[in-house]
mmCIF file of C-alpha atoms in Angstrom:
data_model
loop_
_atom_site.group_PDB
_atom_site.id
_atom_site.type_symbol
_atom_site.label_atom_id
_atom_site.label_comp_id
_atom_site.label_asym_id
_atom_site.label_seq_id
_atom_site.Cartn_x
_atom_site.Cartn_y
_atom_site.Cartn_z
ATOM 1 C CA MET H 1 7.135 100.111 -28.247
ATOM 2 C CA LYS H 2 5.175 97.018 -27.218
ATOM 3 C CA ARG H 3 1.955 98.810 -28.099
ATOM 4 C CA LEU H 4 3.300 99.671 -31.559
ATOM 5 C CA THR H 5 4.409 96.097 -32.084
ATOM 6 C CA GLY H 6 0.944 94.878 -31.132
ATOM 7 C CA ILE H 7 -0.716 97.203 -33.617
ATOM 8 C CA LEU H 8 1.619 96.056 -36.383
ATOM 9 C CA CYS H 9 0.845 92.417 -35.606
ATOM 10 C CA CYS H 10 -2.898 93.113 -35.807
ATOM 11 C CA LEU H 11 -2.473 94.829 -39.167
ATOM 12 C CA LEU H 12 -0.457 91.916 -40.517
ATOM 13 C CA LEU H 13 -3.061 89.413 -39.352
ATOM 14 C CA ALA H 14 -5.827 91.445 -40.976
ATOM 15 C CA ALA H 15 -3.879 91.613 -44.226
ATOM 16 C CA CYS H 16 -3.514 87.830 -44.198
ATOM 17 C CA GLY H 17 -7.226 87.233 -43.631
ATOM 18 C CA GLU H 18 -9.797 85.953 -46.089
ATOM 19 C CA PRO H 19 -9.836 87.894 -49.393
ATOM 20 C CA VAL H 20 -12.874 90.109 -49.938
ATOM 21 C CA ALA H 21 -15.047 88.985 -52.857
ATOM 22 C CA ARG H 22 -15.293 91.704 -55.508
ATOM 23 C CA ASN H 23 -17.852 90.044 -57.767
ATOM 24 C CA GLN H 24 -21.543 90.837 -57.806
ATOM 25 C CA GLY H 25 -24.712 88.783 -57.954
ATOM 26 C CA VAL H 26 -27.891 90.175 -59.500
ATOM 27 C CA TYR H 27 -31.263 88.414 -59.351
ATOM 28 C CA MET H 28 -34.099 90.043 -61.308
ATOM 29 C CA LEU H 29 -37.725 89.253 -60.482
ATOM 30 C CA ILE H 30 -40.227 89.997 -63.255
ATOM 31 C CA ASP H 31 -43.940 90.329 -62.547
ATOM 32 C CA THR H 32 -45.961 88.235 -65.014
ATOM 33 C CA SER H 33 -49.408 88.706 -63.489
ATOM 34 C CA GLY H 34 -52.389 90.157 -65.334
ATOM 35 C CA THR H 35 -51.816 93.081 -67.659
ATOM 36 C CA TYR H 36 -48.300 93.686 -66.303
ATOM 37 C CA THR H 37 -47.043 91.243 -68.943
ATOM 38 C CA ARG H 38 -47.334 94.206 -71.337
ATOM 39 C CA GLU H 39 -44.238 95.593 -69.622
ATOM 40 C CA LEU H 40 -41.994 92.659 -70.570
ATOM 41 C CA ASP H 41 -40.235 94.510 -73.383
ATOM 42 C CA LYS H 42 -39.193 97.139 -70.843
ATOM 43 C CA ALA H 43 -37.941 94.347 -68.581
ATOM 44 C CA ARG H 44 -35.818 93.066 -71.456
ATOM 45 C CA GLN H 45 -34.308 96.566 -71.734
ATOM 46 C CA VAL H 46 -33.237 96.352 -68.087
ATOM 47 C CA ILE H 47 -31.839 92.844 -68.600
ATOM 48 C CA ASN H 48 -29.739 93.922 -71.592
ATOM 49 C CA PHE H 49 -28.393 96.900 -69.638
ATOM 50 C CA THR H 50 -27.493 94.658 -66.694
ATOM 51 C CA LEU H 51 -25.830 92.092 -68.949
ATOM 52 C CA ALA H 52 -23.609 94.801 -70.373
ATOM 53 C CA ARG H 53 -22.458 95.661 -66.843
ATOM 54 C CA MET H 54 -21.630 92.057 -65.890
ATOM 55 C CA ASN H 55 -17.973 91.070 -65.540
ATOM 56 C CA PRO H 56 -16.191 87.704 -65.345
ATOM 57 C CA GLY H 57 -17.081 86.012 -62.057
ATOM 58 C CA ASP H 58 -20.402 87.840 -61.712
ATOM 59 C CA THR H 59 -23.712 85.994 -61.378
ATOM 60 C CA PHE H 60 -26.991 86.971 -63.038
ATOM 61 C CA ALA H 61 -30.415 85.306 -62.887
ATOM 62 C CA VAL H 62 -33.866 86.256 -64.156
ATOM 63 C CA ALA H 63 -37.014 84.758 -62.660
ATOM 64 C CA SER H 64 -40.753 85.224 -63.009
ATOM 65 C CA ILE H 65 -43.189 86.339 -60.340
ATOM 66 C CA ASN H 66 -46.439 84.434 -60.752
ATOM 67 C CA THR H 67 -48.892 82.423 -58.643
ATOM 68 C CA GLY H 68 -46.215 80.507 -56.730
ATOM 69 C CA SER H 69 -42.747 82.009 -57.096
ATOM 70 C CA PHE H 70 -40.707 80.103 -54.471
ATOM 71 C CA SER H 71 -39.440 77.598 -57.004
ATOM 72 C CA GLU H 72 -36.357 77.035 -59.136
ATOM 73 C CA LYS H 73 -38.778 76.480 -62.033
ATOM 74 C CA ASN H 74 -39.382 80.222 -61.978
ATOM 75 C CA ILE H 75 -35.754 80.901 -62.917
ATOM 76 C CA LYS H 76 -35.818 81.515 -66.675
ATOM 77 C CA ALA H 77 -32.134 82.293 -67.196
ATOM 78 C CA LYS H 78 -29.109 82.013 -64.931
ATOM 79 C CA VAL H 79 -25.343 82.213 -65.343
ATOM 80 C CA THR H 80 -22.059 82.777 -63.536
ATOM 81 C CA PHE H 81 -19.681 84.337 -66.011
ATOM 82 C CA ASP H 82 -16.419 82.668 -66.938
ATOM 83 C CA ASP H 83 -13.036 84.353 -66.460
ATOM 84 C CA ARG H 84 -12.357 84.113 -70.198
ATOM 85 C CA PRO H 85 -13.879 87.061 -72.144
ATOM 86 C CA SER H 86 -14.633 84.923 -75.217
ATOM 87 C CA VAL H 87 -16.633 82.472 -73.102
ATOM 88 C CA THR H 88 -18.359 85.316 -71.256
ATOM 89 C CA ASN H 89 -19.576 86.767 -74.575
ATOM 90 C CA LYS H 90 -21.058 83.395 -75.566
ATOM 91 C CA GLN H 91 -22.754 83.132 -72.160
ATOM 92 C CA LYS H 92 -24.301 86.576 -72.592
ATOM 93 C CA ARG H 93 -25.704 85.654 -76.019
ATOM 94 C CA ALA H 94 -27.177 82.426 -74.637
ATOM 95 C CA PHE H 95 -28.669 84.370 -71.733
ATOM 96 C CA GLN H 96 -30.346 86.825 -74.108
ATOM 97 C CA GLN H 97 -31.786 83.955 -76.127
ATOM 98 C CA ALA H 98 -33.258 82.389 -72.981
ATOM 99 C CA VAL H 99 -34.812 85.735 -72.035
ATOM 100 C CA ASP H 100 -36.266 86.146 -75.533
ATOM 101 C CA ARG H 101 -37.965 82.744 -75.203
ATOM 102 C CA PHE H 102 -39.303 83.678 -71.789
ATOM 103 C CA VAL H 103 -40.783 86.952 -73.087
ATOM 104 C CA ALA H 104 -42.320 85.254 -76.135
ATOM 105 C CA GLU H 105 -43.871 82.338 -74.234
ATOM 106 C CA THR H 106 -45.079 83.981 -71.004
ATOM 107 C CA GLU H 107 -48.802 83.878 -70.251
ATOM 108 C CA PRO H 108 -50.400 86.201 -67.652
ATOM 109 C CA ALA H 109 -50.551 84.685 -64.168
ATOM 110 C CA ALA H 110 -53.583 84.941 -61.897
ATOM 111 C CA TYR H 111 -51.654 85.888 -58.733
ATOM 112 C CA THR H 112 -48.526 87.830 -57.749
ATOM 113 C CA ASP H 113 -46.298 86.019 -55.251
ATOM 114 C CA ILE H 114 -43.608 88.654 -54.695
ATOM 115 C CA THR H 115 -42.585 87.314 -51.282
ATOM 116 C CA GLY H 116 -42.030 83.817 -52.662
ATOM 117 C CA GLY H 117 -39.860 85.288 -55.397
ATOM 118 C CA LEU H 118 -37.780 87.176 -52.845
ATOM 119 C CA LEU H 119 -37.276 84.031 -50.777
ATOM 120 C CA GLN H 120 -36.021 82.203 -53.874
ATOM 121 C CA ALA H 121 -33.750 85.134 -54.812
ATOM 122 C CA VAL H 122 -32.165 85.227 -51.356
ATOM 123 C CA GLU H 123 -31.564 81.477 -51.373
ATOM 124 C CA TYR H 124 -30.007 81.574 -54.844
ATOM 125 C CA LEU H 125 -27.654 84.505 -54.214
ATOM 126 C CA ASN H 126 -26.590 83.229 -50.797
ATOM 127 C CA GLU H 127 -25.519 79.961 -52.421
ATOM 128 C CA LYS H 128 -23.429 81.860 -54.985
ATOM 129 C CA GLU H 129 -21.757 83.985 -52.274
ATOM 130 C CA PRO H 130 -21.015 87.100 -54.366
ATOM 131 C CA GLY H 131 -19.367 90.117 -52.780
ATOM 132 C CA ARG H 132 -22.371 92.317 -53.563
ATOM 133 C CA LYS H 133 -25.982 91.064 -53.760
ATOM 134 C CA THR H 134 -28.705 92.948 -55.635
ATOM 135 C CA ILE H 135 -32.340 91.981 -56.206
ATOM 136 C CA LEU H 136 -34.215 93.867 -58.921
ATOM 137 C CA ILE H 137 -38.026 93.760 -58.633
ATOM 138 C CA PHE H 138 -39.766 94.645 -61.905
ATOM 139 C CA SER H 139 -43.372 94.918 -60.701
ATOM 140 C CA ASP H 140 -46.264 97.190 -59.757
ATOM 141 C CA LEU H 141 -45.688 95.773 -56.226
ATOM 142 C CA LYS H 142 -49.308 94.746 -55.723
ATOM 143 C CA GLU H 143 -48.967 91.322 -54.107
ATOM 144 C CA GLU H 144 -51.855 88.872 -54.408
ATOM 145 C CA ILE H 145 -51.355 85.477 -52.785
ATOM 146 C CA LYS H 146 -53.418 82.454 -53.758
ATOM 147 C CA GLU H 147 -55.474 80.973 -50.939
ATOM 148 C CA GLY H 148 -53.580 78.230 -49.141
ATOM 149 C CA TYR H 149 -50.103 79.648 -49.796
ATOM 150 C CA ASN H 150 -48.206 80.638 -46.636
ATOM 151 C CA ARG H 151 -46.053 83.732 -47.108
ATOM 152 C CA ASP H 152 -46.007 84.896 -43.497
ATOM 153 C CA ILE H 153 -42.275 84.176 -43.437
ATOM 154 C CA PRO H 154 -39.550 86.601 -42.289
ATOM 155 C CA LEU H 155 -37.113 87.704 -44.981
ATOM 156 C CA GLN H 156 -33.381 87.626 -44.256
ATOM 157 C CA LEU H 157 -32.057 90.546 -46.303
ATOM 158 C CA ASN H 158 -28.871 91.561 -44.493
ATOM 159 C CA GLY H 159 -26.356 92.601 -47.130
ATOM 160 C CA PHE H 160 -28.948 92.765 -49.915
ATOM 161 C CA ASP H 161 -29.683 95.829 -52.033
ATOM 162 C CA LEU H 162 -33.264 95.767 -53.370
ATOM 163 C CA VAL H 163 -34.279 97.990 -56.279
ATOM 164 C CA ALA H 164 -37.919 98.303 -57.357
ATOM 165 C CA LEU H 165 -38.237 99.095 -61.066
ATOM 166 C CA ASN H 166 -41.085 100.339 -63.241
ATOM 167 C CA VAL H 167 -43.586 100.491 -60.368
ATOM 168 C CA THR H 168 -46.569 101.355 -62.541
ATOM 169 C CA LYS H 169 -49.717 102.935 -61.194
ATOM 170 C CA LEU H 170 -52.910 100.883 -61.234
ATOM 171 C CA GLY H 171 -56.311 102.239 -62.171
ATOM 172 C CA SER H 172 -57.314 102.390 -58.508
ATOM 173 C CA ASP H 173 -54.168 104.396 -57.745
ATOM 174 C CA ASN H 174 -55.455 107.170 -59.987
ATOM 175 C CA VAL H 175 -58.628 107.327 -57.911
ATOM 176 C CA ASP H 176 -56.779 107.121 -54.589
ATOM 177 C CA PRO H 177 -53.028 107.912 -54.817
ATOM 178 C CA THR H 178 -52.555 106.795 -51.198
ATOM 179 C CA GLU H 179 -52.855 103.189 -52.421
ATOM 180 C CA TYR H 180 -49.780 103.612 -54.610
ATOM 181 C CA LEU H 181 -47.815 105.447 -51.935
ATOM 182 C CA GLY H 182 -48.906 102.874 -49.388
ATOM 183 C CA ARG H 183 -47.535 99.987 -51.464
ATOM 184 C CA LEU H 184 -44.160 101.699 -51.742
ATOM 185 C CA GLU H 185 -44.049 102.452 -48.015
ATOM 186 C CA GLN H 186 -45.139 98.926 -47.100
ATOM 187 C CA TRP H 187 -42.409 97.275 -49.163
ATOM 188 C CA GLN H 188 -39.746 99.726 -48.039
ATOM 189 C CA SER H 189 -40.616 99.035 -44.409
ATOM 190 C CA LYS H 190 -40.654 95.268 -44.959
ATOM 191 C CA VAL H 191 -37.268 95.287 -46.689
ATOM 192 C CA GLU H 192 -35.528 97.632 -44.269
ATOM 193 C CA GLN H 193 -36.873 95.829 -41.203
ATOM 194 C CA SER H 194 -35.427 92.633 -42.706
ATOM 195 C CA GLY H 195 -31.965 94.220 -42.933
ATOM 196 C CA GLY H 196 -31.923 95.170 -46.633
ATOM 197 C CA SER H 197 -31.612 98.496 -48.419
ATOM 198 C CA TRP H 198 -34.421 99.802 -50.641
ATOM 199 C CA ARG H 199 -34.571 102.060 -53.685
ATOM 200 C CA VAL H 200 -37.149 102.820 -56.374
ATOM 201 C CA VAL H 201 -36.107 103.564 -59.971
ATOM 202 C CA ASN H 202 -39.048 104.309 -62.256
ATOM 203 C CA ASP H 203 -37.163 106.276 -64.904
ATOM 204 C CA LEU H 204 -35.846 103.548 -67.199
ATOM 205 C CA GLU H 205 -33.864 106.176 -69.068
ATOM 206 C CA ARG H 206 -31.609 106.373 -66.002
ATOM 207 C CA LEU H 207 -30.730 102.722 -65.581
ATOM 208 C CA GLU H 208 -27.219 103.594 -64.390
ATOM 209 C CA LYS H 209 -28.883 104.094 -60.993
ATOM 210 C CA ILE H 210 -29.747 100.426 -60.533
ATOM 211 C CA LEU H 211 -26.201 99.076 -60.157
ATOM 212 C CA PRO H 212 -23.153 100.680 -58.554
#
């Protein structure tokens, strides 16, 4: 009887604990280096799909990957959606307008600081404290760091779901496919060793795979 009473007490204490957050936070990194800027219209397709899946209380941000990406200046659009549906709809329209400006005004960058972008994404989502944290990486995943920039920094990705999108093949990949496969393996290893989960979605006709 005492044992049963103890179990019931534990269950009651658990039920009275902190509520579990049900909202989600999505941070999308968009590669703007070199010729990859030609893919920006496809990135906008992903953004519009994600916006449609956002609910009140969710957080969404879009940022560029360029020469130095560990900066709030790289965030081109950001929002936490209001509980009121009418306000949420206005926020989504404003978000789309900000993305349209970003796509229209973006110039190709000389370098690709993916790691810096990930560090900024982690910092941003951790501050928002959503129940589920997703980072979308729209890039060919070829990182090129400008001389003098330190990116030998461990990532803290526990609880993060990372999804690589539209990982296009470079000209050199056609000559040696192991370069392409190697980039995917390298990033998967880096993410998983840092505590995150990793997926690749290249078929943009199946965008339902990117978010639960």
